Tab-separated table of C-alpha atoms and ligand atoms in Angstrom:
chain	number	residue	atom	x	y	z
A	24	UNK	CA	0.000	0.000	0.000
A	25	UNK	CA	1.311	3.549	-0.719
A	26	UNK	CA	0.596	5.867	2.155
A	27	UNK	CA	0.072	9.205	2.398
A	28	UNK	CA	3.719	10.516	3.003
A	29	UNK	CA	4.789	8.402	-0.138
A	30	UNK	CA	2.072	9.748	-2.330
A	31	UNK	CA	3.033	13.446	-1.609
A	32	UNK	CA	6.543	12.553	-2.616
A	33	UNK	CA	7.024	12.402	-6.528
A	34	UNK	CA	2.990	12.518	-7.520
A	35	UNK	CA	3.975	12.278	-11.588
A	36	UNK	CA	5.691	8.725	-10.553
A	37	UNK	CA	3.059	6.039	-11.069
A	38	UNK	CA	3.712	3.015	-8.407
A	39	UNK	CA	3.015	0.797	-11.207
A	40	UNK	CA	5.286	2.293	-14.401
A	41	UNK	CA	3.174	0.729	-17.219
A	42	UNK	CA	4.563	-2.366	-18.741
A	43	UNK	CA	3.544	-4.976	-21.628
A	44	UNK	CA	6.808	-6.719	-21.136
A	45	UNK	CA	6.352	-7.801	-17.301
A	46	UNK	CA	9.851	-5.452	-16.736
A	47	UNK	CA	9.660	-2.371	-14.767
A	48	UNK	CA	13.341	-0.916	-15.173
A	49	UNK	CA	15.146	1.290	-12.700
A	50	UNK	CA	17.790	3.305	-14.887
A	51	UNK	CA	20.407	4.775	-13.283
A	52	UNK	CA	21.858	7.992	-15.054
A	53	UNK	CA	19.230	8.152	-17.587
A	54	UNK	CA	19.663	11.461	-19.014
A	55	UNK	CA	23.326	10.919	-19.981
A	56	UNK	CA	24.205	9.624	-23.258
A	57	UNK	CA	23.966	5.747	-22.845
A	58	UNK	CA	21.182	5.999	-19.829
A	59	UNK	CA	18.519	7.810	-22.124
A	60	UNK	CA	19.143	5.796	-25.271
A	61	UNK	CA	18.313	2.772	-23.309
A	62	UNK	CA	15.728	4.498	-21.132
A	63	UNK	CA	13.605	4.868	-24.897
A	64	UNK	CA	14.331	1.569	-26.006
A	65	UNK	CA	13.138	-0.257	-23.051
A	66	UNK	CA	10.023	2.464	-23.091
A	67	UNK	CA	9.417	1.687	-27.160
A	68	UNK	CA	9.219	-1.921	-26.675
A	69	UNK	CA	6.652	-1.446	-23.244
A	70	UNK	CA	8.921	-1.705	-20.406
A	71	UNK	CA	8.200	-0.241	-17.496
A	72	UNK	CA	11.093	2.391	-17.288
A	73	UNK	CA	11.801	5.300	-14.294
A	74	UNK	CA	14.988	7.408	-14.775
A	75	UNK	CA	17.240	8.447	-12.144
A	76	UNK	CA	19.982	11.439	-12.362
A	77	UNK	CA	21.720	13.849	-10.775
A	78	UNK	CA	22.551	16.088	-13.775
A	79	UNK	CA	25.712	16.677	-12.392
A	80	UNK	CA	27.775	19.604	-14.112
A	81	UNK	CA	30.553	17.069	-15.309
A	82	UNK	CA	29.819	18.261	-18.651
A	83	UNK	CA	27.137	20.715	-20.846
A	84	UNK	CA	23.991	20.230	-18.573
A	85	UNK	CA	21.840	21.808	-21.613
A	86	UNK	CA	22.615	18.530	-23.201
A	87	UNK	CA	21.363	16.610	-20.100
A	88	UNK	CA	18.245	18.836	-20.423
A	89	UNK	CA	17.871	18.294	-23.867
A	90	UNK	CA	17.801	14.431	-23.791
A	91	UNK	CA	15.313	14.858	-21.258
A	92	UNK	CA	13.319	16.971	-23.261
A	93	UNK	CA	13.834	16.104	-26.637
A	94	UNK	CA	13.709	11.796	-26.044
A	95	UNK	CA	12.993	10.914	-22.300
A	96	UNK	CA	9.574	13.425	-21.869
A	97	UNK	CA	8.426	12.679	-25.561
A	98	UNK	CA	8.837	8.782	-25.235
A	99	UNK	CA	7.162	9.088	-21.747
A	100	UNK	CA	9.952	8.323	-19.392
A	101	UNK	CA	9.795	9.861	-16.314
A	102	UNK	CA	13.007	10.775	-14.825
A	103	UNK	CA	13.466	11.525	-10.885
A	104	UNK	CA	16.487	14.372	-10.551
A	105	UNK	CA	18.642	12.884	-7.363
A	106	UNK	CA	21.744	11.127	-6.360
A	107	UNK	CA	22.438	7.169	-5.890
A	108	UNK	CA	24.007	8.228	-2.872
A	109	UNK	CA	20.707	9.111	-1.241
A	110	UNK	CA	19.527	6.167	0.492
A	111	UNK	CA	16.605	7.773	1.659
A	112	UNK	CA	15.256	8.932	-1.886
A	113	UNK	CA	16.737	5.190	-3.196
A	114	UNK	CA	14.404	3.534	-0.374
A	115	UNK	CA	11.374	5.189	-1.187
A	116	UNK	CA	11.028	4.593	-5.022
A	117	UNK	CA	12.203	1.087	-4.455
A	118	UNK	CA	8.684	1.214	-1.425
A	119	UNK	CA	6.838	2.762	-3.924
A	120	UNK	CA	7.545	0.842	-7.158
A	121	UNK	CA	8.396	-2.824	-7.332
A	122	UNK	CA	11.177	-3.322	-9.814
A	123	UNK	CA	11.858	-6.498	-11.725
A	124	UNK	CA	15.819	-4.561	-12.602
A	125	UNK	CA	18.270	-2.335	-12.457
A	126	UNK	CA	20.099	-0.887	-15.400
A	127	UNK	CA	22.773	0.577	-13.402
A	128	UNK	CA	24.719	3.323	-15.618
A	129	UNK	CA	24.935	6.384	-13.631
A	130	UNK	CA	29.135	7.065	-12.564
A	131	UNK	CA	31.419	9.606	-12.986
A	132	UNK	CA	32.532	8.726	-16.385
A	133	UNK	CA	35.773	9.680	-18.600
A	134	UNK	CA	39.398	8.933	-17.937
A	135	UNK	CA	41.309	12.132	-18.256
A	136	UNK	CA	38.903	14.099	-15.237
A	137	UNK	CA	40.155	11.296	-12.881
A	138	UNK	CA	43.006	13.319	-12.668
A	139	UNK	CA	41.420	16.027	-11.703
A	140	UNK	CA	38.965	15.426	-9.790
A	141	UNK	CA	39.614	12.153	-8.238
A	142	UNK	CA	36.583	12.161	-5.315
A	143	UNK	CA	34.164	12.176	-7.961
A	144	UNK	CA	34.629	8.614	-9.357
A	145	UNK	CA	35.301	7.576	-5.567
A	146	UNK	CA	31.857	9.408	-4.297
A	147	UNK	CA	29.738	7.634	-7.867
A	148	UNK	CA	31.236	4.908	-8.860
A	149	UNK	CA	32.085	3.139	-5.468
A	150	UNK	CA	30.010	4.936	-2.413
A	151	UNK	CA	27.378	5.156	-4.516
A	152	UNK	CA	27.513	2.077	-6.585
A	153	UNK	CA	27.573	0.247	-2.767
A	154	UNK	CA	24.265	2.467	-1.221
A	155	UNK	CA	22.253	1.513	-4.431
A	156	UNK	CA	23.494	-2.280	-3.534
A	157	UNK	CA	22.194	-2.046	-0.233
A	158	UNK	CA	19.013	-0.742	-0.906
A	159	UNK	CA	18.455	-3.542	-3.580
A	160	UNK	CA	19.555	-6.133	-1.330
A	161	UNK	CA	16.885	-4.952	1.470
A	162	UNK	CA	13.971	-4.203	-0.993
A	163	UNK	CA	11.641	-6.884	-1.290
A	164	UNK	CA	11.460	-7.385	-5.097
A	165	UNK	CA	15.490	-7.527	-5.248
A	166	UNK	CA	15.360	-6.711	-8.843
A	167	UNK	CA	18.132	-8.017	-11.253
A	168	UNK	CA	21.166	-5.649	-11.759
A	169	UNK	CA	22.615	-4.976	-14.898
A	170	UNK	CA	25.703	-2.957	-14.617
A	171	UNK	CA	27.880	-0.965	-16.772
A	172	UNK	CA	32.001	-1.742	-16.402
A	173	UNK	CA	34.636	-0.441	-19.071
A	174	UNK	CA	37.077	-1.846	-21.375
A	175	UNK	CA	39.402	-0.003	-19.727
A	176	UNK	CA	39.661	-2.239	-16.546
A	177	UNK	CA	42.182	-4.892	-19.152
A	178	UNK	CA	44.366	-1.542	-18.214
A	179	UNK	CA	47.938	-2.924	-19.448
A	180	UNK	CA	47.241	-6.285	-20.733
A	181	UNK	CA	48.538	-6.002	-23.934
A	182	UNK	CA	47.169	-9.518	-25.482
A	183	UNK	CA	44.386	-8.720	-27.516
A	184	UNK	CA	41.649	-8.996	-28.429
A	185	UNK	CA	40.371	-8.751	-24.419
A	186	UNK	CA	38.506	-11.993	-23.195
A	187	UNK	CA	36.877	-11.469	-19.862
A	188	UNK	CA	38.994	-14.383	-18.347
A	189	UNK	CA	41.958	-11.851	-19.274
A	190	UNK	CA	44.431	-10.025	-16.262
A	191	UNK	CA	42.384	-7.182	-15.213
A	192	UNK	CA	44.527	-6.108	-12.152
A	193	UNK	CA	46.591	-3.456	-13.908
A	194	UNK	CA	44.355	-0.076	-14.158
A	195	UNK	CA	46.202	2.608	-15.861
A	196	UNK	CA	44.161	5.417	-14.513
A	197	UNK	CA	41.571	6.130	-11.516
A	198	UNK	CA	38.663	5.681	-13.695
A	199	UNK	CA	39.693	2.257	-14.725
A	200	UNK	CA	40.421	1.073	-10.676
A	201	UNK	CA	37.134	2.276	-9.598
A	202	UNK	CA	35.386	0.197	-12.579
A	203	UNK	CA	37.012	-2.455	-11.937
A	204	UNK	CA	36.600	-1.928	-8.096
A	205	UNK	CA	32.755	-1.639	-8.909
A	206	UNK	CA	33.019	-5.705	-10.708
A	207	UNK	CA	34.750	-6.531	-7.279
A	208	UNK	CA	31.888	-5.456	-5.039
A	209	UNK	CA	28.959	-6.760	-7.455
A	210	UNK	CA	30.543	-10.204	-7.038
A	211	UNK	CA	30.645	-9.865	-3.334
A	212	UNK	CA	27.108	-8.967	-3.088
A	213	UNK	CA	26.322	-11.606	-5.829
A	214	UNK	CA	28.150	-13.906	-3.015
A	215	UNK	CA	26.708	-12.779	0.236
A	216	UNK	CA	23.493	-11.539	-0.935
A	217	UNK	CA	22.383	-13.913	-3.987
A	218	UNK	CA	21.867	-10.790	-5.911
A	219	UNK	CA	21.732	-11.513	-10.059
A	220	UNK	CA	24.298	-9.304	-11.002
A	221	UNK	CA	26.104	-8.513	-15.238
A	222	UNK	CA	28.662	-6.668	-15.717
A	223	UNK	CA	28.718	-4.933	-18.886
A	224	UNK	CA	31.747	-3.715	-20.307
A	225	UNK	CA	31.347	-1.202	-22.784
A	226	UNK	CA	34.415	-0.386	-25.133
A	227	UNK	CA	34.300	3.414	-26.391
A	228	UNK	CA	30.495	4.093	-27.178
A	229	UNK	CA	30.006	6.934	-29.408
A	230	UNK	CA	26.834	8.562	-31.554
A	231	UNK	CA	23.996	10.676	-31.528
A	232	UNK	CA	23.071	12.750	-28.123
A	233	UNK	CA	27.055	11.530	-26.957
A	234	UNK	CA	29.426	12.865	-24.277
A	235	UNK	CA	31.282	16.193	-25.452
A	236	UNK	CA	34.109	14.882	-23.017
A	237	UNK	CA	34.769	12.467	-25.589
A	238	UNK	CA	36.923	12.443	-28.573
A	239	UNK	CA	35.383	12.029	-31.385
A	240	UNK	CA	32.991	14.974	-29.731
A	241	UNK	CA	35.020	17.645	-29.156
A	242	UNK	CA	37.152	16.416	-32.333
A	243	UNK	CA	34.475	17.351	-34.848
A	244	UNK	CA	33.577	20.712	-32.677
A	245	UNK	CA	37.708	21.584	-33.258
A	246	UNK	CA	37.647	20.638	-36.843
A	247	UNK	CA	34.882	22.516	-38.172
A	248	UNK	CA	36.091	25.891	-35.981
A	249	UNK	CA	39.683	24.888	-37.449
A	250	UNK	CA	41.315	24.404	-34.105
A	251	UNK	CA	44.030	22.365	-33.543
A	252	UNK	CA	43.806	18.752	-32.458
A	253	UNK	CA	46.100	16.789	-30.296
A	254	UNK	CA	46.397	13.453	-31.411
A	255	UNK	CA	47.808	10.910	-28.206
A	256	UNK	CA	50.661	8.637	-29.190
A	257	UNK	CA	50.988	5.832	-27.318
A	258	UNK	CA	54.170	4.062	-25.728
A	259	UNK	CA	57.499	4.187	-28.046
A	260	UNK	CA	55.884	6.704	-30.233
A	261	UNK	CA	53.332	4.132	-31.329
A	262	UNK	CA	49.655	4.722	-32.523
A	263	UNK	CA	46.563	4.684	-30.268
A	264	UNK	CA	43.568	2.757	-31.358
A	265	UNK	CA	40.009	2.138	-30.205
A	266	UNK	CA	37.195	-0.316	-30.544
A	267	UNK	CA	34.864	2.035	-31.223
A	268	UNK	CA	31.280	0.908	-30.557
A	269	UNK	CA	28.096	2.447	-31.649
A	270	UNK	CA	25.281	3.622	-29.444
A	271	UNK	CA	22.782	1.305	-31.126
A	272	UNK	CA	24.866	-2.195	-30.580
A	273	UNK	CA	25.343	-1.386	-26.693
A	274	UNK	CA	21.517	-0.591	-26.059
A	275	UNK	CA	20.931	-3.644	-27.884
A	276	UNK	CA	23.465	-5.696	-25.296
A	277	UNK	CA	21.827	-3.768	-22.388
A	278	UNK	CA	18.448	-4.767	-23.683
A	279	UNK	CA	19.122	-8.324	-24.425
A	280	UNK	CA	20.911	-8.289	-20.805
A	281	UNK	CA	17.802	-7.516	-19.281
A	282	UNK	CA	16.081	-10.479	-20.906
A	283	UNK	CA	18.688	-12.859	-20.032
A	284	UNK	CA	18.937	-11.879	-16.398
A	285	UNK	CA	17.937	-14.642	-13.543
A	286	UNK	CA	16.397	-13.949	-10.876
A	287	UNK	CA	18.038	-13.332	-7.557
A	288	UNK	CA	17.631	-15.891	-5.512
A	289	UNK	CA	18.141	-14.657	-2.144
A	290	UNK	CA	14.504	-13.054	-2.872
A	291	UNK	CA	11.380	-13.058	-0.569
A	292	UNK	CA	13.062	-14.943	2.651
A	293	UNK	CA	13.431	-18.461	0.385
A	294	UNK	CA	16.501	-20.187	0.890
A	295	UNK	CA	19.214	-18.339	-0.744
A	296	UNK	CA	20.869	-19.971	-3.943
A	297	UNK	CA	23.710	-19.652	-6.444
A	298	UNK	CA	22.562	-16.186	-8.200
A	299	UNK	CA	23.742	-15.188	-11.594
A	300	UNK	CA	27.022	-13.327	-11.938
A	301	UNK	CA	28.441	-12.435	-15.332
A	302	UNK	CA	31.229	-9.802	-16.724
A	303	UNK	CA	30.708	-9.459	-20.364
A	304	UNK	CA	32.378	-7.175	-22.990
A	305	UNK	CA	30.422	-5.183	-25.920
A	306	UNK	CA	32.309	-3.995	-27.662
A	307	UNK	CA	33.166	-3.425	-32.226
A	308	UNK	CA	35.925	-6.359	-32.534
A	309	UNK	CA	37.443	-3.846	-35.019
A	310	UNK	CA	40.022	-1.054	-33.650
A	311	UNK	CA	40.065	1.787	-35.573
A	312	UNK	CA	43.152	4.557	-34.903
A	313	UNK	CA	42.692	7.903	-33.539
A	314	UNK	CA	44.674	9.223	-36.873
A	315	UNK	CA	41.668	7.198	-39.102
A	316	UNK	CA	38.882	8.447	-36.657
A	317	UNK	CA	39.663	12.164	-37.755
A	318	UNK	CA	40.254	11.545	-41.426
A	319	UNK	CA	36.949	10.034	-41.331
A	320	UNK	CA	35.835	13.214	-39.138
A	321	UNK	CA	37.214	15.220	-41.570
A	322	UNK	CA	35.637	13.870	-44.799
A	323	UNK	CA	32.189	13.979	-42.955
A	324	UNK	CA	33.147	17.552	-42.023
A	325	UNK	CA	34.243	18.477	-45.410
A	326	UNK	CA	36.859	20.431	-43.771
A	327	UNK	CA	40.640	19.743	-45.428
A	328	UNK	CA	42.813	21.508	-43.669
A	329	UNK	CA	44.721	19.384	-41.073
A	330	UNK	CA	45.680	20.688	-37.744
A	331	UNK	CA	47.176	17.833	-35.876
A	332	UNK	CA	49.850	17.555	-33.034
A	333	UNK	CA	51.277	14.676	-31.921
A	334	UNK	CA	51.641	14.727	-27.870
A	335	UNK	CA	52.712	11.812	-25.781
A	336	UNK	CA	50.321	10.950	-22.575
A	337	UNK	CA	51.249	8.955	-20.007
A	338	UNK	CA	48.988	6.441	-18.823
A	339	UNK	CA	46.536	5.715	-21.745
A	340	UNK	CA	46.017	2.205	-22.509
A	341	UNK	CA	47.830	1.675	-26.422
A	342	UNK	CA	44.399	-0.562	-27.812
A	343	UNK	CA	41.823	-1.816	-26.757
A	344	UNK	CA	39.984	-4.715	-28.831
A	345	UNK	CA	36.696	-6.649	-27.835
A	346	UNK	CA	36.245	-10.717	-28.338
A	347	UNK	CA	32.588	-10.485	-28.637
A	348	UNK	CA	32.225	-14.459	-28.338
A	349	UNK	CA	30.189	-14.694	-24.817
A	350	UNK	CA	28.130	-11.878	-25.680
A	351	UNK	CA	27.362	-13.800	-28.676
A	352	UNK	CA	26.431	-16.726	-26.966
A	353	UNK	CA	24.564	-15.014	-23.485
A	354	UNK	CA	23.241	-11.926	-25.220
A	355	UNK	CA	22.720	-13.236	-28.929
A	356	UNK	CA	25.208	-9.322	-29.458
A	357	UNK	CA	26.133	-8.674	-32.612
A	358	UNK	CA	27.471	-5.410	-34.153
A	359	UNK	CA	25.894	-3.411	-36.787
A	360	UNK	CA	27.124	-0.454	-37.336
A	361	UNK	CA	30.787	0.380	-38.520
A	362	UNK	CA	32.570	3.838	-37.596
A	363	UNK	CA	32.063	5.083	-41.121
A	364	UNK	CA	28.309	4.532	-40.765
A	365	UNK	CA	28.264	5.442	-37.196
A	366	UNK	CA	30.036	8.952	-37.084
A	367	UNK	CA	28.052	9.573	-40.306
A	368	UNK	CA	24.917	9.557	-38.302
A	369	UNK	CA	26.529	11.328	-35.201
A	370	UNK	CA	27.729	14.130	-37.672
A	371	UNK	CA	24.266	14.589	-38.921
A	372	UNK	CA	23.158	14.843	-35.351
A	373	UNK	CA	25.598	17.400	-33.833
A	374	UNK	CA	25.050	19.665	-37.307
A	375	UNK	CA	21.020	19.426	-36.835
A	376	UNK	CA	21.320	19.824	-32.436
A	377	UNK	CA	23.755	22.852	-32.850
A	378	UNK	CA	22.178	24.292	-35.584
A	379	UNK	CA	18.689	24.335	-34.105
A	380	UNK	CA	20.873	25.952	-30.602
A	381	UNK	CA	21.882	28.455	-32.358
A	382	UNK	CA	18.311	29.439	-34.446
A	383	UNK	CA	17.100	29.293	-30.661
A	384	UNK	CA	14.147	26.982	-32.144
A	385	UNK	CA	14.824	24.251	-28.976
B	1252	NAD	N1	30.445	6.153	-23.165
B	1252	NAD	C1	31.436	5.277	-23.129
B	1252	NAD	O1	32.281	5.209	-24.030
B	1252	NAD	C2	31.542	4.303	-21.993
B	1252	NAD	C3	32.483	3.276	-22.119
B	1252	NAD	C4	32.605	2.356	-21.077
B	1252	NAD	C5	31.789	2.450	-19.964
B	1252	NAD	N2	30.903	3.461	-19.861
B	1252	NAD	C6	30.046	3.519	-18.667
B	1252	NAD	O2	28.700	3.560	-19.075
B	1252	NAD	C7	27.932	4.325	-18.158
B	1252	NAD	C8	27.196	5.431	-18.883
B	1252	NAD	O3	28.157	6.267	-19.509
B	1252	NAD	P1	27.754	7.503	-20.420
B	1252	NAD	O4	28.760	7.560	-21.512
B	1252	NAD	O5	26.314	7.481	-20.718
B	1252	NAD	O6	28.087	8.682	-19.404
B	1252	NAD	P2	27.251	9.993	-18.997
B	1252	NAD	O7	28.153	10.798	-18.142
B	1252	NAD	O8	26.663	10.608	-20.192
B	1252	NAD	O9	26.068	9.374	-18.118
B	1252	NAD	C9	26.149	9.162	-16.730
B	1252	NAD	C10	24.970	9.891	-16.080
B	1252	NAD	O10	24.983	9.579	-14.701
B	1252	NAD	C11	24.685	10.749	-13.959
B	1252	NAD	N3	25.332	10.582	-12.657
B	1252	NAD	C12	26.659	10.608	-12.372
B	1252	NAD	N4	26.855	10.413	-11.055
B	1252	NAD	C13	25.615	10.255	-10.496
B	1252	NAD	C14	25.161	10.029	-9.192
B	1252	NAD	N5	26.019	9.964	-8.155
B	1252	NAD	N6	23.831	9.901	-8.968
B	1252	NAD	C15	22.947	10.006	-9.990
B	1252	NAD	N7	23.338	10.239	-11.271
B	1252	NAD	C16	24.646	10.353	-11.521
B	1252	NAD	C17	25.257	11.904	-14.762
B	1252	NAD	O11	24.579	13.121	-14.516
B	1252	NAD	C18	25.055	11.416	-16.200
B	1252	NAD	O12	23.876	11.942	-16.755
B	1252	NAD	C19	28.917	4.799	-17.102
B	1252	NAD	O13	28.883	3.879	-16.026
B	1252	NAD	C20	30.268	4.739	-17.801
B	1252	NAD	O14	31.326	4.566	-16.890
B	1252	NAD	C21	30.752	4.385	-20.853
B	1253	UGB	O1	35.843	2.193	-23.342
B	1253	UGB	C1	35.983	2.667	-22.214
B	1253	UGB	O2	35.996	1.959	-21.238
B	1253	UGB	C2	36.233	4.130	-22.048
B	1253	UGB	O3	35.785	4.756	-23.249
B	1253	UGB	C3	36.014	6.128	-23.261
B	1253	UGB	O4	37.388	6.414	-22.982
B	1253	UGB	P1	38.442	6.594	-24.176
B	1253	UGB	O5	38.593	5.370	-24.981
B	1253	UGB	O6	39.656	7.192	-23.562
B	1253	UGB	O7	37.650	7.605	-25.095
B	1253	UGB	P2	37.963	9.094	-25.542
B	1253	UGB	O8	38.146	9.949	-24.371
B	1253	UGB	O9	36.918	9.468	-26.521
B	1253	UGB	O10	39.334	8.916	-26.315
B	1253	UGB	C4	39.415	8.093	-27.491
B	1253	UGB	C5	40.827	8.056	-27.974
B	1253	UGB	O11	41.239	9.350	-28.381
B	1253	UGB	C6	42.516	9.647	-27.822
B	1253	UGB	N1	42.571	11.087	-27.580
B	1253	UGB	C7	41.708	11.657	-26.694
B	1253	UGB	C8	41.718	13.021	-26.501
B	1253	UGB	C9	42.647	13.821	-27.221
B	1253	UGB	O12	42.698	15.057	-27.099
B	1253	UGB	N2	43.495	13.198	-28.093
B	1253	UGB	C10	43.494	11.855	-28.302
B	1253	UGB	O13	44.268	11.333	-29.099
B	1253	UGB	C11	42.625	8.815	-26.564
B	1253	UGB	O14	43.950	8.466	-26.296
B	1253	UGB	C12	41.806	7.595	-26.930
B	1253	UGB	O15	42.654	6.665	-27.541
B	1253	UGB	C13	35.106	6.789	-22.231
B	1253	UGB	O16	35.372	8.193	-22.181
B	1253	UGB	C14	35.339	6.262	-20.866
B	1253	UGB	O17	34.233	6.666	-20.071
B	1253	UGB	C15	35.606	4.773	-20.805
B	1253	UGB	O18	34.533	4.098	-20.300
């Protein structure tokens, strides 16, 4: 029963999010870039979806606005505004609404800021990755969790492609520990708690509605104002390459995630059992170089003129390359968009967003 107190508290939020598919989701970090893609797909095939986020300042909040307004209100997701780390917020949506899962993608995201701001990937992606385990583990439904990790937890194993059974104890940056920290504690709570837990790791997700933080973002805003780019080599003077993945492929893993996920079985005071725990990569199986990502910009761009520095960086990972076989075989994953295709439709995007910006017509 919802009482009064719980009714007066988020009165848009219905305590039964309407669903066709028997799913009622619980995104985490829905109006960033990965969280509201998914967020609509779930919605657009009749899952029961409510968004969570704390539309943090990390980067251009206008674009966390604008995926609310422009995909999550118009495809009827409602989105809560707070933090994971608020127990008490956490406690009463999981009273109010009985979830069947958790798509767990809210962190402090981005390698490069950990070295700025370090106590922002400690705060998201491990104090609050731990308060949004608790609260599952005490709600009654214990919904299914369905996590997001990062390629960049395989760190300095050099033997590619990257298997999950790989090394993974050699981060080469802050981000990358408290990812892989974040596998380390699902397991534990898969272990104590018989919570059904996957982690996902994504390798380099770009497209439509993406992260300006990223490359391949701020790459095309620097080419078409002619600025110059700094291309990253790599150890030795050698070239950096990523396994570029597009937006569509990783909902599709998230979705089909969500699908596959078991029960936990620790669930309504039965006798707890051996509850699902699996690390999985998504990822393109096809490493493209940084060089090859901006001639492609370029072309797309139309813009000739090259502008490119070379500058060493410590700490970033040479390659990273995905062996897609278990997602193959737990998720049915398959990729379907190459980076030609991909940044095709991501250049049409950011022309159309910051065109309409600037004609003030959003
Ligand atoms: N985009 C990629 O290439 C990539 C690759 C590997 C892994 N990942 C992971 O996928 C997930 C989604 O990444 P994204 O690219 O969509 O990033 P994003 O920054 O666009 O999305 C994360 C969202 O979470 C919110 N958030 C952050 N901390 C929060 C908190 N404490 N409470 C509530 N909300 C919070 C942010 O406001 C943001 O909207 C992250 O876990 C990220 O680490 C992303
Ligand atoms: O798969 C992941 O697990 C990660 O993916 C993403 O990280 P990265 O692969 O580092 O993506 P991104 O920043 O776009 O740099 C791309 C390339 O451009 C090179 N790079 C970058 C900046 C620059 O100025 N010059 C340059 O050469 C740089 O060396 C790199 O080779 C997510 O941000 C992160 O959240 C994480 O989850």
């Amino acid at each position: 029963m919802v009482s009064r107190a719980q009714k007066h508290f988020c009165p848009q939020l219905s305590t039964k999010p309407h669903s066709r598919t028997g799913h009622t989701v619980f995104v985490t970090g829905a109006a960033g870039f990965i969280g509201a893609h998914a967020s609509v797909a779930l919605k657009r095939r009749g899952d029961g979806v409510v968004g969570l986020d704390n539309f943090n300042q990390y980067y251009d909040i206008t674009l966390k606005k604008s995926r609310l307004s422009k995909l999550l209100d118009r495809a009827g997701v409602f989105v809560v505004e707070g933090d994971i780390n608020d127990g008490v917020l956490l406690r009463k949506l999981f009273g109010l609404v009985q979830f069947t899962h958790v798509l767990h993608l809210a962190a402090q995201a981005g390698v490069r800021y950990a070295m700025v701001n370090p106590n922002s990937y400690i705060r998201s992606n491990i104090d609050g990755f731990v308060n949004l385990l608790e609260v599952v583990k005490s709600s009654i439904a214990q919904p299914a969790i369905i996590s997001a990790s990062s390629s960049s937890v395989y760190g300095l194993n050099s033997k590619v492609p990257f298997s999950e059974k790989d090394r993974t104890d050699q981060p080469a940056s802050l981000y990358a520990a408290t990812k892989k920290a974040g596998e380390e504690i699902a397991h534990a709570y898969n272990h104590i708690y018989s919570l059904s837990i996957t982690g996902l790791r994504f390798f380099t997700v770009y497209g439509p509605w993406g992260r300006p933080d990223m490359a391949y973002f701020f790459f095309t805003k620097d080419i078409l104002n002619r600025k110059q780019i700094s291309i990253f080599e790599g150890p030795n003077h050698g070239t950096i390459a990523r396994d570029f993945t597009y937006i569509d492929d990783i909902v599709n893993g998230c979705l089909s995630a969500i699908d596959t996920a078991k029960k936990s079985t620790g669930t309504g005071g039965k006798k707890k059992g051996e509850a699902q725990f699996r690390i999985i990569n998504l990822g393109n199986t096809s490493p493209v170089s940084v060089h090859k990502l901006v001639n492609i910009l370029e072309k797309l761009l139309k813009v000739k003129e090259k502008k490119v520095v070379l500058m060493p960086r410590n700490g970033v990972v040479p390659i990273t390359h995905a062996n897609i076989s278990l997602a193959r075989v737990e998720l049915g994953y398959k990729r379907t968009v190459d980076l030609e295709m991909g940044l095709k439709k991501f250049v049409k995007w950011y022309l159309d967003y910051y065109d309409a910006k600037k004609n003030s017509s959003w």
